[in-house]
Amino acid sequence: MEKNIESHLIEKRVFRPSREFGKNARIKSLAQYRKMYRESIRSPDRFWAREAKELIWHRSWKKVLDWKAPFAKWFVGGQLNLSENCLDRHLAGPRRNKAAIIWEGEPGEKRTLTYQQLHREVCRFANVLKRNKIRKGDRVIIYLPTTPEAAIAMLACARIGAVHSVVFGGFSADSIRDRIADSGATALITADGSYRRGTIVPLKNNVDHALSGGTSVERVIVFRRAGNEIHMEEGRDLWWHRELQYVDANCEPVPVDSEHPLFILYTSGSTGKPKGILHTTAGYLLGIYATTKYVFDIRDEDLFWCTADVGWVTGHSYVVYGPLSLGATTLMYEGAPNWPEPDRFWRIIEDYRVTILYTAPTAIRAFVRWGDNWVKKHDLSSLRLLGSVGEPINPEAWMWYHKTIGGGRCPVVDTWWQTETGSILITPLPGAIPTKPGSATLPFFGVDAAVVDESGEEVGANVGGKLIIRKPWPSMLRTIYGDRERYRKQYWSEFKGRYLTGDGARRDADGYFWIVGRIDDVLNVAGHRLGTSEIESALVAHAHVAEAAVVGRPDEMKGQAVVAFVTLKGSVAPSTGLKAELLDHVSEHIGAIAKPDEVRFAEALPKTRSGKIMRRLLKEIASGKTVTGDTTTLEDFSVLAKLSEEEVSSGTRERKISLSGL
Ligand code: WT7
């Protein structure tokens, strides 16, 4: 296995937190971090109970953790409400009239909602939900652009105990339909359209397609965002602004049990069907609260900008819930980083005096390519801290981020986590932990992370292996929605009682973690997770396709690019037209983000005697390397030679970076 999980990176640069930063930070030194970390591992109950006391509870818990592997219950017996923790508790003091959300739309509109205003809008919309018979425990799909309404809809669900499932606006009608079917959602909240690079994404139109033919959804509430013409179905579809006319602004938060489901977020795994990752109320809240507090060391004066779309977990945790639970100001931007020009981010930072920027390596690499001149036009002196998330950041991109964006004075926190983990698990603490470009450094409090070999034994320094977590943590997923068995198998069966992350990693002599990337059949394209078998299923659903194998190839911009090997049925001949058709087909089935960068037609796919596609070979072919290693298990030797020749070149190699939904 070590062969596959090899990391050649030797990075010698170390950046110590400045005295200035350390002085003001909550965690001021490596020694303080180590002391707290030790306590959090030895006495997790005591550690987490102390943190949890900073939240607002309706009823205190009886037990911090009930762990019957692999099922965890945190803060058993406690009751609370998440929207109350994000809103009501800030209304009593000076935060009442402080900005909670500052938003900018892609076309340039600006809106600010104070905590008081956001609270009012959330209460009103919660009343709209109640008016439409949405009750505690009901599932609600949210398919909205990154606008304040997305946060309002999420918080309104949480206020009444409804379970939201946000679907990224770049996903197609088919993807929405699958998520409705799996979650059994009865309501859906969307907008007429949203803006992306100057054009309107027809969200409501996609919803109409998803709902045609009948689903469990009875109500669709539509926010008017883009003003594009849409169809409103009598008896099913309602305008957000009209509904508001019938409700008042009083809505008491409904106290729910600690383990009450908060949201389901679908993510790709190694099978064709996305997994509904289920997060529950108290543990999730505590995880995002503690990490926002210690990792971003957020202050009342900060303007925090996480550039993720609300459709991803990063948007849930660090655009909406994390900053609001701390009473901070969160900045939301709806559109693309290069619209109308490649300096949109720097313009926004200058205009609003953003202090903390949290973005993705794929964006950073794009900025490097677009050139420093776009950056130099703007005053970025307000920034004090930078964050990175979503994929391994290459040291050169890290250095550029640190120097060119951070002016050399801002610590960079490279934060490792997953949809499943709910909040950041491996990360520097900016005032305490020295950073090394490319390393996510050390585990957060309570996180017992390790790198192990095939037998589950911890490996030594600088040896590659599988990244696992050996103890439950508050914001961990509780199950895969509706499939406890898959949850157990997927995450907890390879090493019994230990959580399998699916990532490969190594630790250096200082115990620093260096994440190599996914080691399962999951790709990470521009920071987004795509299951290879999901794309394969979509391809095979096309009438002309017999078989498909999808692999990743390294890509300078996106981290990984998607390469599809396709065999065609009977008499069908490969053509450029068919290639384009297949790309559209994948777009329709999953969304434009899953579109292969390259489609290669083959006569047959290389397989082992037992019929398993030899992905390692395909990966090598896809990345242009000559095939090496043992090939004796190939069913048909001629297949290999043909594959390398068959590359039908066409327009699809054009590598457009879409940075979808950053
Ligand atoms: C996968 C999780 C968590 C928010 C965004 C992605 C990769 C994430 C890092 C990092 C190296 C990273 C991992 C992980 N990843 N952050 N700092 N360094 N790799 O969430 O879609 O659930 O994907 O993203 O491979 O398993 P996700």
PDB file of N, CA, C and O in Angstrom, residues 598-659:
ATOM      1  N   GLU A 598     -11.905  14.826 -20.184  1.00  0.00           N
ATOM      2  CA  GLU A 598     -11.435  14.073 -21.340  1.00  0.00           C
ATOM      3  C   GLU A 598     -12.277  12.812 -21.451  1.00  0.00           C
ATOM      4  O   GLU A 598     -12.515  12.141 -20.450  1.00  0.00           O
ATOM      5  N   VAL A 599     -12.736  12.516 -22.675  1.00  0.00           N
ATOM      6  CA  VAL A 599     -13.415  11.233 -22.893  1.00  0.00           C
ATOM      7  C   VAL A 599     -12.565  10.453 -23.877  1.00  0.00           C
ATOM      8  O   VAL A 599     -12.178  10.977 -24.929  1.00  0.00           O
ATOM      9  N   ARG A 600     -12.216   9.229 -23.539  1.00  0.00           N
ATOM     10  CA  ARG A 600     -11.405   8.406 -24.451  1.00  0.00           C
ATOM     11  C   ARG A 600     -12.176   7.144 -24.768  1.00  0.00           C
ATOM     12  O   ARG A 600     -12.549   6.393 -23.878  1.00  0.00           O
ATOM     13  N   PHE A 601     -12.395   6.942 -26.065  1.00  0.00           N
ATOM     14  CA  PHE A 601     -13.112   5.742 -26.479  1.00  0.00           C
ATOM     15  C   PHE A 601     -12.141   4.567 -26.538  1.00  0.00           C
ATOM     16  O   PHE A 601     -11.000   4.719 -26.961  1.00  0.00           O
ATOM     17  N   ALA A 602     -12.602   3.426 -26.129  1.00  0.00           N
ATOM     18  CA  ALA A 602     -11.745   2.244 -26.158  1.00  0.00           C
ATOM     19  C   ALA A 602     -12.544   1.067 -26.694  1.00  0.00           C
ATOM     20  O   ALA A 602     -13.773   1.075 -26.637  1.00  0.00           O
ATOM     21  N   GLU A 603     -11.827   0.070 -27.202  1.00  0.00           N
ATOM     22  CA  GLU A 603     -12.521  -1.115 -27.702  1.00  0.00           C
ATOM     23  C   GLU A 603     -12.938  -2.016 -26.564  1.00  0.00           C
ATOM     24  O   GLU A 603     -13.953  -2.687 -26.607  1.00  0.00           O
ATOM     25  N   ALA A 604     -12.102  -2.032 -25.560  1.00  0.00           N
ATOM     26  CA  ALA A 604     -12.425  -2.809 -24.366  1.00  0.00           C
ATOM     27  C   ALA A 604     -11.650  -2.202 -23.217  1.00  0.00           C
ATOM     28  O   ALA A 604     -10.660  -1.501 -23.433  1.00  0.00           O
ATOM     29  N   LEU A 605     -12.095  -2.455 -22.005  1.00  0.00           N
ATOM     30  CA  LEU A 605     -11.379  -1.924 -20.847  1.00  0.00           C
ATOM     31  C   LEU A 605     -10.500  -3.019 -20.265  1.00  0.00           C
ATOM     32  O   LEU A 605     -10.874  -4.192 -20.278  1.00  0.00           O
ATOM     33  N   PRO A 606      -9.326  -2.668 -19.768  1.00  0.00           N
ATOM     34  CA  PRO A 606      -8.444  -3.691 -19.196  1.00  0.00           C
ATOM     35  C   PRO A 606      -9.009  -4.209 -17.882  1.00  0.00           C
ATOM     36  O   PRO A 606      -9.359  -3.416 -17.006  1.00  0.00           O
ATOM     37  N   LYS A 607      -9.129  -5.539 -17.794  1.00  0.00           N
ATOM     38  CA  LYS A 607      -9.724  -6.106 -16.583  1.00  0.00           C
ATOM     39  C   LYS A 607      -8.887  -7.248 -16.040  1.00  0.00           C
ATOM     40  O   LYS A 607      -8.161  -7.900 -16.774  1.00  0.00           O
ATOM     41  N   THR A 608      -9.058  -7.476 -14.785  1.00  0.00           N
ATOM     42  CA  THR A 608      -8.428  -8.643 -14.186  1.00  0.00           C
ATOM     43  C   THR A 608      -9.285  -9.854 -14.550  1.00  0.00           C
ATOM     44  O   THR A 608     -10.401  -9.709 -15.050  1.00  0.00           O
ATOM     45  N   ARG A 609      -8.767 -11.042 -14.253  1.00  0.00           N
ATOM     46  CA  ARG A 609      -9.521 -12.252 -14.567  1.00  0.00           C
ATOM     47  C   ARG A 609     -10.877 -12.282 -13.876  1.00  0.00           C
ATOM     48  O   ARG A 609     -11.836 -12.824 -14.371  1.00  0.00           O
ATOM     49  N   SER A 610     -10.931 -11.638 -12.713  1.00  0.00           N
ATOM     50  CA  SER A 610     -12.211 -11.639 -12.010  1.00  0.00           C
ATOM     51  C   SER A 610     -13.144 -10.520 -12.494  1.00  0.00           C
ATOM     52  O   SER A 610     -14.216 -10.320 -11.943  1.00  0.00           O
ATOM     53  N   GLY A 611     -12.687  -9.798 -13.499  1.00  0.00           N
ATOM     54  CA  GLY A 611     -13.583  -8.819 -14.114  1.00  0.00           C
ATOM     55  C   GLY A 611     -13.480  -7.424 -13.535  1.00  0.00           C
ATOM     56  O   GLY A 611     -14.235  -6.535 -13.895  1.00  0.00           O
ATOM     57  N   LYS A 612     -12.524  -7.212 -12.660  1.00  0.00           N
ATOM     58  CA  LYS A 612     -12.367  -5.887 -12.076  1.00  0.00           C
ATOM     59  C   LYS A 612     -11.564  -4.996 -13.014  1.00  0.00           C
ATOM     60  O   LYS A 612     -10.515  -5.391 -13.518  1.00  0.00           O
ATOM     61  N   ILE A 613     -12.069  -3.812 -13.236  1.00  0.00           N
ATOM     62  CA  ILE A 613     -11.352  -2.887 -14.107  1.00  0.00           C
ATOM     63  C   ILE A 613     -10.036  -2.485 -13.449  1.00  0.00           C
ATOM     64  O   ILE A 613      -9.992  -2.182 -12.265  1.00  0.00           O
ATOM     65  N   MET A 614      -8.963  -2.513 -14.247  1.00  0.00           N
ATOM     66  CA  MET A 614      -7.647  -2.194 -13.674  1.00  0.00           C
ATOM     67  C   MET A 614      -7.424  -0.687 -13.688  1.00  0.00           C
ATOM     68  O   MET A 614      -6.822  -0.131 -14.602  1.00  0.00           O
ATOM     69  N   ARG A 615      -7.893  -0.069 -12.643  1.00  0.00           N
ATOM     70  CA  ARG A 615      -7.851   1.393 -12.586  1.00  0.00           C
ATOM     71  C   ARG A 615      -6.441   1.954 -12.562  1.00  0.00           C
ATOM     72  O   ARG A 615      -6.185   3.038 -13.084  1.00  0.00           O
ATOM     73  N   ARG A 616      -5.536   1.206 -11.921  1.00  0.00           N
ATOM     74  CA  ARG A 616      -4.166   1.708 -11.825  1.00  0.00           C
ATOM     75  C   ARG A 616      -3.585   1.942 -13.223  1.00  0.00           C
ATOM     76  O   ARG A 616      -2.969   2.953 -13.494  1.00  0.00           O
ATOM     77  N   LEU A 617      -3.869   0.987 -14.108  1.00  0.00           N
ATOM     78  CA  LEU A 617      -3.380   1.124 -15.484  1.00  0.00           C
ATOM     79  C   LEU A 617      -4.031   2.318 -16.164  1.00  0.00           C
ATOM     80  O   LEU A 617      -3.371   3.103 -16.833  1.00  0.00           O
ATOM     81  N   LEU A 618      -5.334   2.430 -15.979  1.00  0.00           N
ATOM     82  CA  LEU A 618      -6.040   3.541 -16.621  1.00  0.00           C
ATOM     83  C   LEU A 618      -5.535   4.886 -16.104  1.00  0.00           C
ATOM     84  O   LEU A 618      -5.396   5.843 -16.859  1.00  0.00           O
ATOM     85  N   LYS A 619      -5.239   4.925 -14.829  1.00  0.00           N
ATOM     86  CA  LYS A 619      -4.710   6.161 -14.252  1.00  0.00           C
ATOM     87  C   LYS A 619      -3.392   6.530 -14.909  1.00  0.00           C
ATOM     88  O   LYS A 619      -3.138   7.687 -15.232  1.00  0.00           O
ATOM     89  N   GLU A 620      -2.553   5.510 -15.089  1.00  0.00           N
ATOM     90  CA  GLU A 620      -1.253   5.781 -15.709  1.00  0.00           C
ATOM     91  C   GLU A 620      -1.423   6.246 -17.146  1.00  0.00           C
ATOM     92  O   GLU A 620      -0.769   7.180 -17.589  1.00  0.00           O
ATOM     93  N   ILE A 621      -2.325   5.597 -17.856  1.00  0.00           N
ATOM     94  CA  ILE A 621      -2.577   6.007 -19.242  1.00  0.00           C
ATOM     95  C   ILE A 621      -3.133   7.422 -19.264  1.00  0.00           C
ATOM     96  O   ILE A 621      -2.705   8.273 -20.046  1.00  0.00           O
ATOM     97  N   ALA A 622      -4.051   7.692 -18.362  1.00  0.00           N
ATOM     98  CA  ALA A 622      -4.695   9.001 -18.336  1.00  0.00           C
ATOM     99  C   ALA A 622      -3.699  10.116 -18.054  1.00  0.00           C
ATOM    100  O   ALA A 622      -3.798  11.210 -18.583  1.00  0.00           O
ATOM    101  N   SER A 623      -2.700   9.809 -17.207  1.00  0.00           N
ATOM    102  CA  SER A 623      -1.748  10.882 -16.915  1.00  0.00           C
ATOM    103  C   SER A 623      -0.570  10.855 -17.871  1.00  0.00           C
ATOM    104  O   SER A 623       0.454  11.481 -17.626  1.00  0.00           O
ATOM    105  N   GLY A 624      -0.733  10.100 -18.960  1.00  0.00           N
ATOM    106  CA  GLY A 624       0.241  10.162 -20.049  1.00  0.00           C
ATOM    107  C   GLY A 624       1.512   9.393 -19.790  1.00  0.00           C
ATOM    108  O   GLY A 624       2.462   9.482 -20.536  1.00  0.00           O
ATOM    109  N   LYS A 625       1.526   8.632 -18.684  1.00  0.00           N
ATOM    110  CA  LYS A 625       2.733   7.855 -18.396  1.00  0.00           C
ATOM    111  C   LYS A 625       2.691   6.548 -19.184  1.00  0.00           C
ATOM    112  O   LYS A 625       1.625   6.072 -19.545  1.00  0.00           O
ATOM    113  N   THR A 626       3.839   5.956 -19.399  1.00  0.00           N
ATOM    114  CA  THR A 626       3.821   4.646 -20.018  1.00  0.00           C
ATOM    115  C   THR A 626       3.458   3.631 -18.948  1.00  0.00           C
ATOM    116  O   THR A 626       3.765   3.804 -17.778  1.00  0.00           O
ATOM    117  N   VAL A 627       2.816   2.586 -19.375  1.00  0.00           N
ATOM    118  CA  VAL A 627       2.344   1.612 -18.404  1.00  0.00           C
ATOM    119  C   VAL A 627       3.498   0.756 -17.907  1.00  0.00           C
ATOM    120  O   VAL A 627       4.265   0.198 -18.682  1.00  0.00           O
ATOM    121  N   THR A 628       3.613   0.709 -16.603  1.00  0.00           N
ATOM    122  CA  THR A 628       4.681  -0.098 -16.011  1.00  0.00           C
ATOM    123  C   THR A 628       4.043  -1.127 -15.088  1.00  0.00           C
ATOM    124  O   THR A 628       2.844  -1.146 -14.901  1.00  0.00           O
ATOM    125  N   GLY A 629       4.873  -1.940 -14.525  1.00  0.00           N
ATOM    126  CA  GLY A 629       4.375  -2.881 -13.523  1.00  0.00           C
ATOM    127  C   GLY A 629       3.806  -4.140 -14.137  1.00  0.00           C
ATOM    128  O   GLY A 629       3.836  -4.356 -15.351  1.00  0.00           O
ATOM    129  N   ASP A 630       3.277  -4.936 -13.289  1.00  0.00           N
ATOM    130  CA  ASP A 630       2.802  -6.257 -13.660  1.00  0.00           C
ATOM    131  C   ASP A 630       1.469  -6.183 -14.397  1.00  0.00           C
ATOM    132  O   ASP A 630       0.503  -5.645 -13.889  1.00  0.00           O
ATOM    133  N   THR A 631       1.422  -6.735 -15.598  1.00  0.00           N
ATOM    134  CA  THR A 631       0.168  -6.672 -16.348  1.00  0.00           C
ATOM    135  C   THR A 631      -0.359  -8.067 -16.653  1.00  0.00           C
ATOM    136  O   THR A 631      -1.275  -8.236 -17.441  1.00  0.00           O
ATOM    137  N   THR A 632       0.213  -9.077 -16.036  1.00  0.00           N
ATOM    138  CA  THR A 632      -0.155 -10.446 -16.403  1.00  0.00           C
ATOM    139  C   THR A 632      -1.603 -10.804 -16.084  1.00  0.00           C
ATOM    140  O   THR A 632      -2.139 -11.753 -16.618  1.00  0.00           O
ATOM    141  N   THR A 633      -2.233 -10.024 -15.203  1.00  0.00           N
ATOM    142  CA  THR A 633      -3.615 -10.362 -14.884  1.00  0.00           C
ATOM    143  C   THR A 633      -4.604  -9.743 -15.869  1.00  0.00           C
ATOM    144  O   THR A 633      -5.794  -9.898 -15.725  1.00  0.00           O
ATOM    145  N   LEU A 634      -4.064  -9.060 -16.872  1.00  0.00           N
ATOM    146  CA  LEU A 634      -4.956  -8.478 -17.880  1.00  0.00           C
ATOM    147  C   LEU A 634      -5.668  -9.567 -18.671  1.00  0.00           C
ATOM    148  O   LEU A 634      -5.066 -10.545 -19.085  1.00  0.00           O
ATOM    149  N   GLU A 635      -6.944  -9.359 -18.892  1.00  0.00           N
ATOM    150  CA  GLU A 635      -7.724 -10.305 -19.658  1.00  0.00           C
ATOM    151  C   GLU A 635      -7.292 -10.320 -21.118  1.00  0.00           C
ATOM    152  O   GLU A 635      -7.192 -11.348 -21.753  1.00  0.00           O
ATOM    153  N   ASP A 636      -6.999  -9.166 -21.620  1.00  0.00           N
ATOM    154  CA  ASP A 636      -6.696  -9.053 -23.034  1.00  0.00           C
ATOM    155  C   ASP A 636      -5.543  -8.057 -23.204  1.00  0.00           C
ATOM    156  O   ASP A 636      -5.723  -6.874 -23.018  1.00  0.00           O
ATOM    157  N   PHE A 637      -4.380  -8.578 -23.564  1.00  0.00           N
ATOM    158  CA  PHE A 637      -3.215  -7.702 -23.649  1.00  0.00           C
ATOM    159  C   PHE A 637      -3.369  -6.639 -24.718  1.00  0.00           C
ATOM    160  O   PHE A 637      -2.881  -5.535 -24.586  1.00  0.00           O
ATOM    161  N   SER A 638      -4.034  -6.984 -25.772  1.00  0.00           N
ATOM    162  CA  SER A 638      -4.157  -6.036 -26.881  1.00  0.00           C
ATOM    163  C   SER A 638      -4.916  -4.790 -26.454  1.00  0.00           C
ATOM    164  O   SER A 638      -4.740  -3.716 -27.007  1.00  0.00           O
ATOM    165  N   VAL A 639      -5.738  -4.972 -25.448  1.00  0.00           N
ATOM    166  CA  VAL A 639      -6.544  -3.849 -24.978  1.00  0.00           C
ATOM    167  C   VAL A 639      -5.679  -2.653 -24.605  1.00  0.00           C
ATOM    168  O   VAL A 639      -5.965  -1.519 -24.939  1.00  0.00           O
ATOM    169  N   LEU A 640      -4.581  -2.945 -23.920  1.00  0.00           N
ATOM    170  CA  LEU A 640      -3.720  -1.881 -23.438  1.00  0.00           C
ATOM    171  C   LEU A 640      -3.171  -1.013 -24.551  1.00  0.00           C
ATOM    172  O   LEU A 640      -3.275   0.203 -24.519  1.00  0.00           O
ATOM    173  N   ALA A 641      -2.600  -1.680 -25.548  1.00  0.00           N
ATOM    174  CA  ALA A 641      -2.013  -0.959 -26.667  1.00  0.00           C
ATOM    175  C   ALA A 641      -3.072  -0.107 -27.345  1.00  0.00           C
ATOM    176  O   ALA A 641      -2.854   1.057 -27.656  1.00  0.00           O
ATOM    177  N   LYS A 642      -4.240  -0.691 -27.516  1.00  0.00           N
ATOM    178  CA  LYS A 642      -5.311   0.041 -28.199  1.00  0.00           C
ATOM    179  C   LYS A 642      -5.694   1.296 -27.425  1.00  0.00           C
ATOM    180  O   LYS A 642      -5.893   2.353 -27.990  1.00  0.00           O
ATOM    181  N   LEU A 643      -5.788   1.140 -26.111  1.00  0.00           N
ATOM    182  CA  LEU A 643      -6.184   2.269 -25.285  1.00  0.00           C
ATOM    183  C   LEU A 643      -5.279   3.466 -25.499  1.00  0.00           C
ATOM    184  O   LEU A 643      -5.728   4.584 -25.636  1.00  0.00           O
ATOM    185  N   SER A 644      -3.976   3.183 -25.545  1.00  0.00           N
ATOM    186  CA  SER A 644      -3.049   4.291 -25.680  1.00  0.00           C
ATOM    187  C   SER A 644      -3.165   4.955 -27.036  1.00  0.00           C
ATOM    188  O   SER A 644      -2.961   6.149 -27.171  1.00  0.00           O
ATOM    189  N   GLU A 645      -3.491   4.157 -28.057  1.00  0.00           N
ATOM    190  CA  GLU A 645      -3.596   4.726 -29.407  1.00  0.00           C
ATOM    191  C   GLU A 645      -4.896   5.477 -29.608  1.00  0.00           C
ATOM    192  O   GLU A 645      -4.950   6.472 -30.309  1.00  0.00           O
ATOM    193  N   GLU A 646      -5.939   4.958 -28.977  1.00  0.00           N
ATOM    194  CA  GLU A 646      -7.284   5.360 -29.355  1.00  0.00           C
ATOM    195  C   GLU A 646      -7.688   6.784 -29.041  1.00  0.00           C
ATOM    196  O   GLU A 646      -8.756   7.213 -29.392  1.00  0.00           O
ATOM    197  N   GLU A 647      -6.830   7.459 -28.339  1.00  0.00           N
ATOM    198  CA  GLU A 647      -7.223   8.790 -27.892  1.00  0.00           C
ATOM    199  C   GLU A 647      -7.710   9.644 -29.057  1.00  0.00           C
ATOM    200  O   GLU A 647      -6.944  10.135 -29.865  1.00  0.00           O
ATOM    201  N   VAL A 648      -8.996   9.804 -29.159  1.00  0.00           N
ATOM    202  CA  VAL A 648      -9.559  10.620 -30.232  1.00  0.00           C
ATOM    203  C   VAL A 648      -9.480  12.060 -29.783  1.00  0.00           C
ATOM    204  O   VAL A 648     -10.151  12.459 -28.853  1.00  0.00           O
ATOM    205  N   SER A 649      -8.622  12.826 -30.432  1.00  0.00           N
ATOM    206  CA  SER A 649      -8.485  14.198 -29.931  1.00  0.00           C
ATOM    207  C   SER A 649      -9.635  15.043 -30.450  1.00  0.00           C
ATOM    208  O   SER A 649     -10.110  14.888 -31.560  1.00  0.00           O
ATOM    209  N   SER A 650     -10.094  15.898 -29.593  1.00  0.00           N
ATOM    210  CA  SER A 650     -11.215  16.758 -29.984  1.00  0.00           C
ATOM    211  C   SER A 650     -11.213  17.972 -29.086  1.00  0.00           C
ATOM    212  O   SER A 650     -10.311  18.174 -28.284  1.00  0.00           O
ATOM    213  N   GLY A 651     -12.232  18.760 -29.197  1.00  0.00           N
ATOM    214  CA  GLY A 651     -12.306  20.006 -28.441  1.00  0.00           C
ATOM    215  C   GLY A 651     -12.402  19.825 -26.940  1.00  0.00           C
ATOM    216  O   GLY A 651     -12.251  20.777 -26.192  1.00  0.00           O
ATOM    217  N   THR A 652     -12.641  18.617 -26.494  1.00  0.00           N
ATOM    218  CA  THR A 652     -12.917  18.462 -25.068  1.00  0.00           C
ATOM    219  C   THR A 652     -11.686  18.576 -24.188  1.00  0.00           C
ATOM    220  O   THR A 652     -11.798  18.561 -22.985  1.00  0.00           O
ATOM    221  N   ARG A 653     -10.516  18.704 -24.808  1.00  0.00           N
ATOM    222  CA  ARG A 653      -9.329  18.783 -23.961  1.00  0.00           C
ATOM    223  C   ARG A 653      -9.098  20.199 -23.445  1.00  0.00           C
ATOM    224  O   ARG A 653      -8.271  20.404 -22.569  1.00  0.00           O
ATOM    225  N   GLU A 654      -9.795  21.101 -24.018  1.00  0.00           N
ATOM    226  CA  GLU A 654      -9.699  22.484 -23.571  1.00  0.00           C
ATOM    227  C   GLU A 654      -9.979  22.495 -22.070  1.00  0.00           C
ATOM    228  O   GLU A 654     -11.008  22.011 -21.623  1.00  0.00           O
ATOM    229  N   ARG A 655      -9.033  23.019 -21.313  1.00  0.00           N
ATOM    230  CA  ARG A 655      -9.185  22.906 -19.874  1.00  0.00           C
ATOM    231  C   ARG A 655      -9.717  24.184 -19.273  1.00  0.00           C
ATOM    232  O   ARG A 655      -8.979  25.053 -18.855  1.00  0.00           O
ATOM    233  N   LYS A 656     -11.007  24.274 -19.259  1.00  0.00           N
ATOM    234  CA  LYS A 656     -11.622  25.469 -18.692  1.00  0.00           C
ATOM    235  C   LYS A 656     -11.788  25.236 -17.212  1.00  0.00           C
ATOM    236  O   LYS A 656     -12.326  24.226 -16.798  1.00  0.00           O
ATOM    237  N   ILE A 657     -11.326  26.155 -16.446  1.00  0.00           N
ATOM    238  CA  ILE A 657     -11.506  25.949 -15.016  1.00  0.00           C
ATOM    239  C   ILE A 657     -12.756  26.686 -14.587  1.00  0.00           C
ATOM    240  O   ILE A 657     -12.930  27.857 -14.860  1.00  0.00           O
ATOM    241  N   SER A 658     -13.656  25.924 -14.009  1.00  0.00           N
ATOM    242  CA  SER A 658     -14.959  26.533 -13.748  1.00  0.00           C
ATOM    243  C   SER A 658     -15.077  27.036 -12.310  1.00  0.00           C
ATOM    244  O   SER A 658     -15.902  27.863 -12.016  1.00  0.00           O
ATOM    245  N   LEU A 659     -14.219  26.537 -11.412  1.00  0.00           N
ATOM    246  CA  LEU A 659     -14.266  26.989 -10.028  1.00  0.00           C
ATOM    247  C   LEU A 659     -15.689  27.009  -9.514  1.00  0.00           C
ATOM    248  O   LEU A 659     -16.113  27.916  -8.812  1.00  0.00           O
TER     249      LEU A 659
END
